[in-house]
Amino acid sequence: MSTVRNQVIRDQDHALHLLRQMVRVRRLEEKCIELYSAAKIRGFLHVYIGEEAVAAGVMEALEPDDAVVATYREHGHALLRGVSAGAILAEMYGHAEGCCRGRGGSMHLFDADARFYGGNAIVAGGLPLAVGLALADRMAGRRRVTVCFFGEGAVAEGEFHESMNLAALWQLPVLFCCENNLYAMGTALGRSESQTDIALKAAGYEISAWAVDGMDVLAVEEAARRAVDAVRSGGGPHFLELRTYRFRAHSMFDPELYREKTEVTRWMERDPITLLQGTMQAAGQLPEDTWAGLTADVDAEISAAVGFAENGTPAPVSELLRFVYSDPPDAGGAATPGGSAGKEGAAG
Amino acid sequence: MKTTYREAMRAALRDAMQRDERVFLMGEDVGSYGGSFAVSLGLLEEFGPERIRDTPLSESGFVGAGIGAALGGMRPVVEIMTVNFSLLALDQIINNAATLLHMSGGQFNVPIVIRMTTGAGRQLGAQHSHSLEGWYAHIPGLRILAPATLADARGMLWTALQDPDPVLIFEHGSLYNVAGELDDDAGAVDIDKAAVVRHGGGLTLITYGGTLPLVLEAAALLAAEGIEADVIDLRTLRPLDGQTIMHSIARTHRAVVVDEGWRSGSISAEIAARICEQAFFDLDAPVERVCSLEVPVPYAKHLEQAALPSVERVMTAARRAVGTHG
């Protein structure tokens, strides 16, 4: 099966846009692996290869003013939310030009302008934050949505259940997106959960929840739009279980002893990029030169991003202790006190 | 006016809610029940359930939600019933509140205030009685307050809410019923400096929070013996105001640190270390410490009292300090 199931592509330009978004993530991640192997970047590195359709589809449903909370496998989410590949790579280089000035690294990408709240490397630790961001919007009467990504491993954590309950109890405008790639690091879902139907867990909290083919970007986008519209119009929290698969190892230190190669191969036959590519080609919507142009553009973007990161400056040790606490108000300079809190605080 | 520590805290909450519509109080039983220590009694009727927000028993969830709400522009005051329960929210306090600003390269500050009860003395056993504020004071990114007086109970909250970063306020359970006089126009106070609340000259007694009353009692009794003591109320455990401590020791040359936390790895250990680093040549005697005995706080009254700092133990340590000649 090489085409996206049950989908007729009505808008060729939009399909091409989605394809481009997924290829951007794929190329960025491939470059990260290359740079890691060359010891240009260090720490833990978790790549999103295989799961691109999830972030690509969901981000389409968001407005610029909405908020995103993600996990430590978040390079793609950051990129598609508008953080530049250069700022992401520079962060991994530990450079001052990085989106977090070298303080965060691969697992902790943040961007105030994009309302991108990490980059959270404590499994399920981002869910309460998303609940709180949504609570602030509700209390201030803003029609914004907070989207929270997390893996299926998070559903075993208490913070998952506390957050489901709070969001439902207070009917908060938050969309929970569970990226179910079947493995919490090396622990298969069936080995860690008594109930493996994840959407059912959310439904148990009276949250509208359904499962989506996470390899089909069009299906993801459609589901996300439906859910985000419902959340934004006051329908309370919603929950998507996005069934997907991680093609690569958990991190660069993972020998993959816990899964069969044949399972990986089987899932790779449903690669979200080739699926959409195949559907478009079959419909005559992806001429060879269009595809070639798309990949050339993306390669140029990533190549420029590597150049930007390479030419950056190491975050200065003289500023090591800066940002443990906010700069004093009279200190001036580019750095806050702030982020969104400062700006909104002034407005409130 | 006559007031109590509890009423002063309540007045501070009411004042903050009136002055800033972004401020709201959230926690277990803060609303309908009136607060587990009755601090927020009556505020639900005054401000409604949106701003006096009862939560489920989900410490990690609602503390994290407070952090998220702070990121979203609100000024949440989150109440945790006791410091022991705050351990269920450690992930959010330490991995998020304390780190987000730095981890994000200065983009996301977290203006949250988290209040909780601390301390022993009420026969509540080992899961409601510990003094872990010194532990929290270990964490960069947090500001740790321990109001010990009516003025600080009334005045620290508003200043804490002006802080762009997370502030934890530790209220010792034995203080809520303390009554006394407070200026009618009492308001915001600084949260940077320690206070010298009694001036002596013979030695320096350093304490904070729930042990301040007993240290003041000890100081009065010591004065009757001819030992005049400076008493320092630290007020803020992080950042520590070392200057006030060292200035006093430069005159007294002797120091006793009184801390209801356990001795090992405690805030008292940190203070003693700083004195050795910064005032070693001013000292005429070893730094003394009076801490809780290293045991989970027991239930039985006589056992509990034996485990905690007491007036007598403070006086013994003080006599030893002045009896030692350098």
JSON list of N, CA and C in Angstrom, two decimals, chain A residues 99-101 103 110-112 116-117 120 122 125 128-129 132-133 135 138-139 142 159 162 166 170 320 322-326 336 338-341 344-345, chain B residues 22 50 53-54 56 58 60-61 64-65 67-72 74 91-92 95-96 100-109 141-142 164-165 238:
[
{"chain": "A", "resi": 99, "resn": "CYS", "atom": "N", "xyz": [18.17, 29.09, 19.87]},
{"chain": "A", "resi": 99, "resn": "CYS", "atom": "CA", "xyz": [16.87, 29.63, 20.32]},
{"chain": "A", "resi": 99, "resn": "CYS", "atom": "C", "xyz": [16.80, 29.74, 21.84]},
{"chain": "A", "resi": 100, "resn": "CYS", "atom": "N", "xyz": [17.68, 29.07, 22.55]},
{"chain": "A", "resi": 100, "resn": "CYS", "atom": "CA", "xyz": [17.74, 29.22, 24.02]},
{"chain": "A", "resi": 100, "resn": "CYS", "atom": "C", "xyz": [19.14, 29.60, 24.49]},
{"chain": "A", "resi": 101, "resn": "ARG", "atom": "N", "xyz": [19.89, 30.22, 23.59]},
{"chain": "A", "resi": 101, "resn": "ARG", "atom": "CA", "xyz": [21.24, 30.70, 23.92]},
{"chain": "A", "resi": 101, "resn": "ARG", "atom": "C", "xyz": [22.14, 29.60, 24.48]},
{"chain": "A", "resi": 103, "resn": "ARG", "atom": "N", "xyz": [21.38, 27.17, 26.41]},
{"chain": "A", "resi": 103, "resn": "ARG", "atom": "CA", "xyz": [21.02, 26.62, 27.73]},
{"chain": "A", "resi": 103, "resn": "ARG", "atom": "C", "xyz": [20.18, 25.36, 27.65]},
{"chain": "A", "resi": 110, "resn": "PHE", "atom": "N", "xyz": [12.81, 26.33, 23.04]},
{"chain": "A", "resi": 110, "resn": "PHE", "atom": "CA", "xyz": [11.72, 27.24, 23.42]},
{"chain": "A", "resi": 110, "resn": "PHE", "atom": "C", "xyz": [11.71, 28.43, 22.46]},
{"chain": "A", "resi": 111, "resn": "ASP", "atom": "N", "xyz": [10.56, 29.03, 22.29]},
{"chain": "A", "resi": 111, "resn": "ASP", "atom": "CA", "xyz": [10.49, 30.26, 21.50]},
{"chain": "A", "resi": 111, "resn": "ASP", "atom": "C", "xyz": [9.26, 31.07, 21.90]},
{"chain": "A", "resi": 112, "resn": "ALA", "atom": "N", "xyz": [9.52, 32.22, 22.48]},
{"chain": "A", "resi": 112, "resn": "ALA", "atom": "CA", "xyz": [8.42, 33.05, 22.99]},
{"chain": "A", "resi": 112, "resn": "ALA", "atom": "C", "xyz": [7.56, 33.57, 21.85]},
{"chain": "A", "resi": 116, "resn": "PHE", "atom": "N", "xyz": [6.03, 28.75, 21.85]},
{"chain": "A", "resi": 116, "resn": "PHE", "atom": "CA", "xyz": [6.48, 27.35, 21.88]},
{"chain": "A", "resi": 116, "resn": "PHE", "atom": "C", "xyz": [7.14, 27.10, 23.25]},
{"chain": "A", "resi": 117, "resn": "TYR", "atom": "N", "xyz": [6.42, 26.36, 24.09]},
{"chain": "A", "resi": 117, "resn": "TYR", "atom": "CA", "xyz": [6.82, 26.21, 25.50]},
{"chain": "A", "resi": 117, "resn": "TYR", "atom": "C", "xyz": [7.57, 24.90, 25.75]},
{"chain": "A", "resi": 120, "resn": "ASN", "atom": "N", "xyz": [10.06, 19.68, 26.75]},
{"chain": "A", "resi": 120, "resn": "ASN", "atom": "CA", "xyz": [10.00, 19.24, 28.14]},
{"chain": "A", "resi": 120, "resn": "ASN", "atom": "C", "xyz": [10.49, 17.80, 28.20]},
{"chain": "A", "resi": 122, "resn": "ILE", "atom": "N", "xyz": [10.81, 15.84, 30.93]},
{"chain": "A", "resi": 122, "resn": "ILE", "atom": "CA", "xyz": [10.24, 14.99, 31.97]},
{"chain": "A", "resi": 122, "resn": "ILE", "atom": "C", "xyz": [8.94, 14.43, 31.38]},
{"chain": "A", "resi": 125, "resn": "GLY", "atom": "N", "xyz": [5.56, 15.82, 32.12]},
{"chain": "A", "resi": 125, "resn": "GLY", "atom": "CA", "xyz": [5.74, 17.07, 32.86]},
{"chain": "A", "resi": 125, "resn": "GLY", "atom": "C", "xyz": [5.16, 18.28, 32.15]},
{"chain": "A", "resi": 128, "resn": "PRO", "atom": "N", "xyz": [0.66, 19.39, 32.77]},
{"chain": "A", "resi": 128, "resn": "PRO", "atom": "CA", "xyz": [0.12, 20.41, 33.69]},
{"chain": "A", "resi": 128, "resn": "PRO", "atom": "C", "xyz": [0.39, 21.84, 33.20]},
{"chain": "A", "resi": 129, "resn": "LEU", "atom": "N", "xyz": [1.53, 22.06, 32.55]},
{"chain": "A", "resi": 129, "resn": "LEU", "atom": "CA", "xyz": [1.81, 23.40, 32.00]},
{"chain": "A", "resi": 129, "resn": "LEU", "atom": "C", "xyz": [0.75, 23.78, 30.97]},
{"chain": "A", "resi": 132, "resn": "GLY", "atom": "N", "xyz": [-2.38, 24.78, 32.55]},
{"chain": "A", "resi": 132, "resn": "GLY", "atom": "CA", "xyz": [-2.28, 26.12, 33.12]},
{"chain": "A", "resi": 132, "resn": "GLY", "atom": "C", "xyz": [-2.32, 27.21, 32.07]},
{"chain": "A", "resi": 133, "resn": "LEU", "atom": "N", "xyz": [-1.67, 26.99, 30.94]},
{"chain": "A", "resi": 133, "resn": "LEU", "atom": "CA", "xyz": [-1.73, 27.96, 29.85]},
{"chain": "A", "resi": 133, "resn": "LEU", "atom": "C", "xyz": [-3.17, 28.13, 29.39]},
{"chain": "A", "resi": 135, "resn": "LEU", "atom": "N", "xyz": [-5.79, 27.48, 31.21]},
{"chain": "A", "resi": 135, "resn": "LEU", "atom": "CA", "xyz": [-6.53, 28.12, 32.31]},
{"chain": "A", "resi": 135, "resn": "LEU", "atom": "C", "xyz": [-6.38, 29.64, 32.23]},
{"chain": "A", "resi": 138, "resn": "ARG", "atom": "N", "xyz": [-8.57, 30.95, 29.53]},
{"chain": "A", "resi": 138, "resn": "ARG", "atom": "CA", "xyz": [-9.98, 30.91, 29.94]},
{"chain": "A", "resi": 138, "resn": "ARG", "atom": "C", "xyz": [-10.29, 32.05, 30.90]},
{"chain": "A", "resi": 139, "resn": "MET", "atom": "N", "xyz": [-9.41, 32.26, 31.89]},
{"chain": "A", "resi": 139, "resn": "MET", "atom": "CA", "xyz": [-9.67, 33.30, 32.88]},
{"chain": "A", "resi": 139, "resn": "MET", "atom": "C", "xyz": [-9.61, 34.69, 32.27]},
{"chain": "A", "resi": 142, "resn": "ARG", "atom": "N", "xyz": [-9.69, 34.83, 26.53]},
{"chain": "A", "resi": 142, "resn": "ARG", "atom": "CA", "xyz": [-9.08, 34.78, 25.20]},
{"chain": "A", "resi": 142, "resn": "ARG", "atom": "C", "xyz": [-9.50, 33.49, 24.49]},
{"chain": "A", "resi": 159, "resn": "GLU", "atom": "N", "xyz": [0.94, 12.58, 36.37]},
{"chain": "A", "resi": 159, "resn": "GLU", "atom": "CA", "xyz": [0.67, 13.93, 35.83]},
{"chain": "A", "resi": 159, "resn": "GLU", "atom": "C", "xyz": [-0.26, 13.87, 34.63]},
{"chain": "A", "resi": 162, "resn": "GLU", "atom": "N", "xyz": [-3.76, 13.49, 36.33]},
{"chain": "A", "resi": 162, "resn": "GLU", "atom": "CA", "xyz": [-4.11, 14.74, 37.00]},
{"chain": "A", "resi": 162, "resn": "GLU", "atom": "C", "xyz": [-4.50, 15.81, 35.98]},
{"chain": "A", "resi": 166, "resn": "LEU", "atom": "N", "xyz": [-8.09, 17.70, 35.51]},
{"chain": "A", "resi": 166, "resn": "LEU", "atom": "CA", "xyz": [-8.20, 19.16, 35.67]},
{"chain": "A", "resi": 166, "resn": "LEU", "atom": "C", "xyz": [-8.77, 19.81, 34.40]},
{"chain": "A", "resi": 170, "resn": "TRP", "atom": "N", "xyz": [-12.46, 21.58, 34.54]},
{"chain": "A", "resi": 170, "resn": "TRP", "atom": "CA", "xyz": [-12.56, 23.03, 34.33]},
{"chain": "A", "resi": 170, "resn": "TRP", "atom": "C", "xyz": [-12.89, 23.38, 32.87]},
{"chain": "A", "resi": 320, "resn": "LEU", "atom": "N", "xyz": [27.01, 32.98, 32.01]},
{"chain": "A", "resi": 320, "resn": "LEU", "atom": "CA", "xyz": [26.50, 31.69, 32.49]},
{"chain": "A", "resi": 320, "resn": "LEU", "atom": "C", "xyz": [25.39, 31.83, 33.52]},
{"chain": "A", "resi": 322, "resn": "ARG", "atom": "N", "xyz": [23.40, 34.31, 34.03]},
{"chain": "A", "resi": 322, "resn": "ARG", "atom": "CA", "xyz": [22.25, 35.11, 33.62]},
{"chain": "A", "resi": 322, "resn": "ARG", "atom": "C", "xyz": [21.05, 34.20, 33.38]},
{"chain": "A", "resi": 323, "resn": "PHE", "atom": "N", "xyz": [19.88, 34.64, 33.69]},
{"chain": "A", "resi": 323, "resn": "PHE", "atom": "CA", "xyz": [18.61, 33.94, 33.48]},
{"chain": "A", "resi": 323, "resn": "PHE", "atom": "C", "xyz": [18.32, 32.87, 34.52]},
{"chain": "A", "resi": 324, "resn": "VAL", "atom": "N", "xyz": [19.13, 32.82, 35.58]},
{"chain": "A", "resi": 324, "resn": "VAL", "atom": "CA", "xyz": [18.69, 31.98, 36.71]},
{"chain": "A", "resi": 324, "resn": "VAL", "atom": "C", "xyz": [17.51, 32.71, 37.35]},
{"chain": "A", "resi": 325, "resn": "TYR", "atom": "N", "xyz": [17.67, 34.03, 37.45]},
{"chain": "A", "resi": 325, "resn": "TYR", "atom": "CA", "xyz": [16.57, 34.93, 37.82]},
{"chain": "A", "resi": 325, "resn": "TYR", "atom": "C", "xyz": [16.45, 35.98, 36.72]},
{"chain": "A", "resi": 326, "resn": "SER", "atom": "N", "xyz": [15.30, 36.60, 36.65]},
{"chain": "A", "resi": 326, "resn": "SER", "atom": "CA", "xyz": [15.10, 37.61, 35.62]},
{"chain": "A", "resi": 326, "resn": "SER", "atom": "C", "xyz": [16.08, 38.76, 35.80]},
{"chain": "A", "resi": 336, "resn": "THR", "atom": "N", "xyz": [14.33, 39.56, 28.54]},
{"chain": "A", "resi": 336, "resn": "THR", "atom": "CA", "xyz": [13.12, 39.93, 29.23]},
{"chain": "A", "resi": 336, "resn": "THR", "atom": "C", "xyz": [13.36, 40.68, 30.56]},
{"chain": "A", "resi": 338, "resn": "GLY", "atom": "N", "xyz": [10.40, 38.36, 30.90]},
{"chain": "A", "resi": 338, "resn": "GLY", "atom": "CA", "xyz": [9.26, 38.37, 30.10]},
{"chain": "A", "resi": 338, "resn": "GLY", "atom": "C", "xyz": [8.69, 37.18, 29.46]},
{"chain": "A", "resi": 339, "resn": "GLY", "atom": "N", "xyz": [9.16, 36.90, 28.29]},
{"chain": "A", "resi": 339, "resn": "GLY", "atom": "CA", "xyz": [8.44, 35.97, 27.46]},
{"chain": "A", "resi": 339, "resn": "GLY", "atom": "C", "xyz": [7.02, 36.47, 27.35]},
{"chain": "A", "resi": 340, "resn": "SER", "atom": "N", "xyz": [6.13, 35.57, 27.16]},
{"chain": "A", "resi": 340, "resn": "SER", "atom": "CA", "xyz": [4.74, 35.97, 26.98]},
{"chain": "A", "resi": 340, "resn": "SER", "atom": "C", "xyz": [4.20, 36.54, 28.28]},
{"chain": "A", "resi": 341, "resn": "ALA", "atom": "N", "xyz": [4.72, 36.04, 29.40]},
{"chain": "A", "resi": 341, "resn": "ALA", "atom": "CA", "xyz": [4.19, 36.49, 30.68]},
{"chain": "A", "resi": 341, "resn": "ALA", "atom": "C", "xyz": [4.38, 37.99, 30.83]},
{"chain": "A", "resi": 344, "resn": "GLU", "atom": "N", "xyz": [2.08, 39.88, 28.28]},
{"chain": "A", "resi": 344, "resn": "GLU", "atom": "CA", "xyz": [0.66, 39.81, 28.63]},
{"chain": "A", "resi": 344, "resn": "GLU", "atom": "C", "xyz": [0.41, 40.46, 29.98]},
{"chain": "A", "resi": 345, "resn": "GLY", "atom": "N", "xyz": [1.43, 40.34, 30.86]},
{"chain": "A", "resi": 345, "resn": "GLY", "atom": "CA", "xyz": [1.29, 40.97, 32.16]},
{"chain": "A", "resi": 345, "resn": "GLY", "atom": "C", "xyz": [1.09, 42.46, 32.01]},
{"chain": "B", "resi": 22, "resn": "ARG", "atom": "N", "xyz": [-5.23, 39.78, 37.89]},
{"chain": "B", "resi": 22, "resn": "ARG", "atom": "CA", "xyz": [-4.56, 38.56, 37.42]},
{"chain": "B", "resi": 22, "resn": "ARG", "atom": "C", "xyz": [-4.27, 37.60, 38.57]},
{"chain": "B", "resi": 50, "resn": "GLU", "atom": "N", "xyz": [-13.95, 31.29, 40.57]},
{"chain": "B", "resi": 50, "resn": "GLU", "atom": "CA", "xyz": [-12.90, 31.35, 39.54]},
{"chain": "B", "resi": 50, "resn": "GLU", "atom": "C", "xyz": [-11.57, 31.76, 40.15]},
{"chain": "B", "resi": 53, "resn": "ARG", "atom": "N", "xyz": [-10.01, 29.13, 43.83]},
{"chain": "B", "resi": 53, "resn": "ARG", "atom": "CA", "xyz": [-10.27, 27.95, 43.02]},
{"chain": "B", "resi": 53, "resn": "ARG", "atom": "C", "xyz": [-9.89, 26.68, 43.79]},
{"chain": "B", "resi": 54, "resn": "ASP", "atom": "N", "xyz": [-10.91, 25.93, 44.16]},
{"chain": "B", "resi": 54, "resn": "ASP", "atom": "CA", "xyz": [-10.66, 24.62, 44.78]},
{"chain": "B", "resi": 54, "resn": "ASP", "atom": "C", "xyz": [-10.11, 23.66, 43.73]},
{"chain": "B", "resi": 56, "resn": "PRO", "atom": "N", "xyz": [-8.71, 19.49, 42.83]},
{"chain": "B", "resi": 56, "resn": "PRO", "atom": "CA", "xyz": [-8.65, 18.10, 43.28]},
{"chain": "B", "resi": 56, "resn": "PRO", "atom": "C", "xyz": [-7.32, 17.87, 44.02]},
{"chain": "B", "resi": 58, "resn": "SER", "atom": "N", "xyz": [-4.34, 16.89, 43.63]},
{"chain": "B", "resi": 58, "resn": "SER", "atom": "CA", "xyz": [-3.44, 16.65, 42.49]},
{"chain": "B", "resi": 58, "resn": "SER", "atom": "C", "xyz": [-2.30, 17.66, 42.57]},
{"chain": "B", "resi": 60, "resn": "SER", "atom": "N", "xyz": [0.85, 17.79, 41.88]},
{"chain": "B", "resi": 60, "resn": "SER", "atom": "CA", "xyz": [1.68, 18.03, 40.70]},
{"chain": "B", "resi": 60, "resn": "SER", "atom": "C", "xyz": [0.86, 18.72, 39.61]},
{"chain": "B", "resi": 61, "resn": "GLY", "atom": "N", "xyz": [-0.38, 18.28, 39.47]},
{"chain": "B", "resi": 61, "resn": "GLY", "atom": "CA", "xyz": [-1.25, 18.85, 38.45]},
{"chain": "B", "resi": 61, "resn": "GLY", "atom": "C", "xyz": [-1.55, 20.32, 38.68]},
{"chain": "B", "resi": 64, "resn": "GLY", "atom": "N", "xyz": [1.64, 22.53, 38.60]},
{"chain": "B", "resi": 64, "resn": "GLY", "atom": "CA", "xyz": [2.02, 22.69, 37.20]},
{"chain": "B", "resi": 64, "resn": "GLY", "atom": "C", "xyz": [1.07, 23.62, 36.46]},
{"chain": "B", "resi": 65, "resn": "ALA", "atom": "N", "xyz": [-0.21, 23.51, 36.77]},
{"chain": "B", "resi": 65, "resn": "ALA", "atom": "CA", "xyz": [-1.19, 24.40, 36.14]},
{"chain": "B", "resi": 65, "resn": "ALA", "atom": "C", "xyz": [-0.94, 25.85, 36.57]},
{"chain": "B", "resi": 67, "resn": "ILE", "atom": "N", "xyz": [2.00, 27.07, 37.24]},
{"chain": "B", "resi": 67, "resn": "ILE", "atom": "CA", "xyz": [3.17, 27.50, 36.46]},
{"chain": "B", "resi": 67, "resn": "ILE", "atom": "C", "xyz": [2.73, 27.86, 35.04]},
{"chain": "B", "resi": 68, "resn": "GLY", "atom": "N", "xyz": [1.87, 27.02, 34.46]},
{"chain": "B", "resi": 68, "resn": "GLY", "atom": "CA", "xyz": [1.37, 27.32, 33.12]},
{"chain": "B", "resi": 68, "resn": "GLY", "atom": "C", "xyz": [0.58, 28.61, 33.08]},
{"chain": "B", "resi": 69, "resn": "ALA", "atom": "N", "xyz": [-0.25, 28.82, 34.11]},
{"chain": "B", "resi": 69, "resn": "ALA", "atom": "CA", "xyz": [-1.04, 30.05, 34.17]},
{"chain": "B", "resi": 69, "resn": "ALA", "atom": "C", "xyz": [-0.13, 31.27, 34.31]},
{"chain": "B", "resi": 70, "resn": "ALA", "atom": "N", "xyz": [0.94, 31.12, 35.06]},
{"chain": "B", "resi": 70, "resn": "ALA", "atom": "CA", "xyz": [1.91, 32.21, 35.20]},
{"chain": "B", "resi": 70, "resn": "ALA", "atom": "C", "xyz": [2.56, 32.50, 33.84]},
{"chain": "B", "resi": 71, "resn": "LEU", "atom": "N", "xyz": [2.90, 31.44, 33.12]},
{"chain": "B", "resi": 71, "resn": "LEU", "atom": "CA", "xyz": [3.46, 31.63, 31.78]},
{"chain": "B", "resi": 71, "resn": "LEU", "atom": "C", "xyz": [2.45, 32.32, 30.87]},
{"chain": "B", "resi": 72, "resn": "GLY", "atom": "N", "xyz": [1.18, 32.07, 31.14]},
{"chain": "B", "resi": 72, "resn": "GLY", "atom": "CA", "xyz": [0.11, 32.64, 30.32]},
{"chain": "B", "resi": 72, "resn": "GLY", "atom": "C", "xyz": [-0.33, 34.03, 30.77]},
{"chain": "B", "resi": 74, "resn": "MET", "atom": "N", "xyz": [-1.01, 35.17, 34.04]},
{"chain": "B", "resi": 74, "resn": "MET", "atom": "CA", "xyz": [-1.70, 35.34, 35.32]},
{"chain": "B", "resi": 74, "resn": "MET", "atom": "C", "xyz": [-0.67, 35.48, 36.45]},
{"chain": "B", "resi": 91, "resn": "ASP", "atom": "N", "xyz": [8.42, 17.70, 40.96]},
{"chain": "B", "resi": 91, "resn": "ASP", "atom": "CA", "xyz": [8.75, 17.75, 39.54]},
{"chain": "B", "resi": 91, "resn": "ASP", "atom": "C", "xyz": [8.45, 19.12, 38.97]},
{"chain": "B", "resi": 92, "resn": "GLN", "atom": "N", "xyz": [7.25, 19.61, 39.24]},
{"chain": "B", "resi": 92, "resn": "GLN", "atom": "CA", "xyz": [6.85, 20.89, 38.67]},
{"chain": "B", "resi": 92, "resn": "GLN", "atom": "C", "xyz": [7.65, 22.06, 39.27]},
{"chain": "B", "resi": 95, "resn": "ASN", "atom": "N", "xyz": [11.75, 20.98, 38.30]},
{"chain": "B", "resi": 95, "resn": "ASN", "atom": "CA", "xyz": [12.06, 20.78, 36.89]},
{"chain": "B", "resi": 95, "resn": "ASN", "atom": "C", "xyz": [11.46, 21.85, 35.98]},
{"chain": "B", "resi": 96, "resn": "ASN", "atom": "N", "xyz": [10.41, 22.50, 36.43]},
{"chain": "B", "resi": 96, "resn": "ASN", "atom": "CA", "xyz": [9.80, 23.54, 35.58]},
{"chain": "B", "resi": 96, "resn": "ASN", "atom": "C", "xyz": [9.95, 24.94, 36.16]},
{"chain": "B", "resi": 100, "resn": "LEU", "atom": "N", "xyz": [12.73, 26.97, 33.94]},
{"chain": "B", "resi": 100, "resn": "LEU", "atom": "CA", "xyz": [12.25, 27.40, 32.61]},
{"chain": "B", "resi": 100, "resn": "LEU", "atom": "C", "xyz": [12.94, 28.67, 32.12]},
{"chain": "B", "resi": 101, "resn": "LEU", "atom": "N", "xyz": [13.16, 29.62, 33.01]},
{"chain": "B", "resi": 101, "resn": "LEU", "atom": "CA", "xyz": [13.77, 30.88, 32.56]},
{"chain": "B", "resi": 101, "resn": "LEU", "atom": "C", "xyz": [15.16, 30.62, 31.97]},
{"chain": "B", "resi": 102, "resn": "HIS", "atom": "N", "xyz": [15.94, 29.85, 32.70]},
{"chain": "B", "resi": 102, "resn": "HIS", "atom": "CA", "xyz": [17.31, 29.62, 32.23]},
{"chain": "B", "resi": 102, "resn": "HIS", "atom": "C", "xyz": [17.34, 28.71, 31.01]},
{"chain": "B", "resi": 103, "resn": "MET", "atom": "N", "xyz": [16.56, 27.62, 31.09]},
{"chain": "B", "resi": 103, "resn": "MET", "atom": "CA", "xyz": [16.54, 26.65, 30.01]},
{"chain": "B", "resi": 103, "resn": "MET", "atom": "C", "xyz": [16.07, 27.27, 28.70]},
{"chain": "B", "resi": 104, "resn": "SER", "atom": "N", "xyz": [15.22, 28.29, 28.82]},
{"chain": "B", "resi": 104, "resn": "SER", "atom": "CA", "xyz": [14.70, 28.94, 27.61]},
{"chain": "B", "resi": 104, "resn": "SER", "atom": "C", "xyz": [15.55, 30.14, 27.21]},
{"chain": "B", "resi": 105, "resn": "GLY", "atom": "N", "xyz": [16.71, 30.28, 27.81]},
{"chain": "B", "resi": 105, "resn": "GLY", "atom": "CA", "xyz": [17.58, 31.38, 27.46]},
{"chain": "B", "resi": 105, "resn": "GLY", "atom": "C", "xyz": [16.98, 32.74, 27.79]},
{"chain": "B", "resi": 106, "resn": "GLY", "atom": "N", "xyz": [16.21, 32.80, 28.87]},
{"chain": "B", "resi": 106, "resn": "GLY", "atom": "CA", "xyz": [15.66, 34.09, 29.31]},
{"chain": "B", "resi": 106, "resn": "GLY", "atom": "C", "xyz": [14.31, 34.43, 28.73]},
{"chain": "B", "resi": 107, "resn": "GLN", "atom": "N", "xyz": [13.70, 33.49, 28.01]},
{"chain": "B", "resi": 107, "resn": "GLN", "atom": "CA", "xyz": [12.43, 33.83, 27.34]},
{"chain": "B", "resi": 107, "resn": "GLN", "atom": "C", "xyz": [11.20, 33.67, 28.22]},
{"chain": "B", "resi": 108, "resn": "PHE", "atom": "N", "xyz": [11.22, 32.67, 29.12]},
{"chain": "B", "resi": 108, "resn": "PHE", "atom": "CA", "xyz": [10.00, 32.37, 29.87]},
{"chain": "B", "resi": 108, "resn": "PHE", "atom": "C", "xyz": [10.24, 32.42, 31.37]},
{"chain": "B", "resi": 109, "resn": "ASN", "atom": "N", "xyz": [9.90, 33.56, 31.97]},
{"chain": "B", "resi": 109, "resn": "ASN", "atom": "CA", "xyz": [9.94, 33.64, 33.44]},
{"chain": "B", "resi": 109, "resn": "ASN", "atom": "C", "xyz": [8.62, 33.13, 34.01]},
{"chain": "B", "resi": 141, "resn": "GLY", "atom": "N", "xyz": [17.07, 29.50, 41.09]},
{"chain": "B", "resi": 141, "resn": "GLY", "atom": "CA", "xyz": [15.87, 29.83, 40.32]},
{"chain": "B", "resi": 141, "resn": "GLY", "atom": "C", "xyz": [14.67, 30.09, 41.21]},
{"chain": "B", "resi": 142, "resn": "LEU", "atom": "N", "xyz": [14.75, 29.64, 42.47]},
{"chain": "B", "resi": 142, "resn": "LEU", "atom": "CA", "xyz": [13.66, 29.88, 43.41]},
{"chain": "B", "resi": 142, "resn": "LEU", "atom": "C", "xyz": [14.05, 30.97, 44.39]},
{"chain": "B", "resi": 164, "resn": "PRO", "atom": "N", "xyz": [9.30, 38.67, 39.26]},
{"chain": "B", "resi": 164, "resn": "PRO", "atom": "CA", "xyz": [9.02, 37.99, 37.98]},
{"chain": "B", "resi": 164, "resn": "PRO", "atom": "C", "xyz": [9.31, 36.49, 38.01]},
{"chain": "B", "resi": 165, "resn": "ASP", "atom": "N", "xyz": [9.87, 36.01, 39.10]},
{"chain": "B", "resi": 165, "resn": "ASP", "atom": "CA", "xyz": [10.31, 34.62, 39.18]},
{"chain": "B", "resi": 165, "resn": "ASP", "atom": "C", "xyz": [9.59, 33.90, 40.33]},
{"chain": "B", "resi": 238, "resn": "ARG", "atom": "N", "xyz": [16.57, 32.08, 50.54]},
{"chain": "B", "resi": 238, "resn": "ARG", "atom": "CA", "xyz": [17.29, 32.17, 49.27]},
{"chain": "B", "resi": 238, "resn": "ARG", "atom": "C", "xyz": [16.75, 33.36, 48.52]}
]
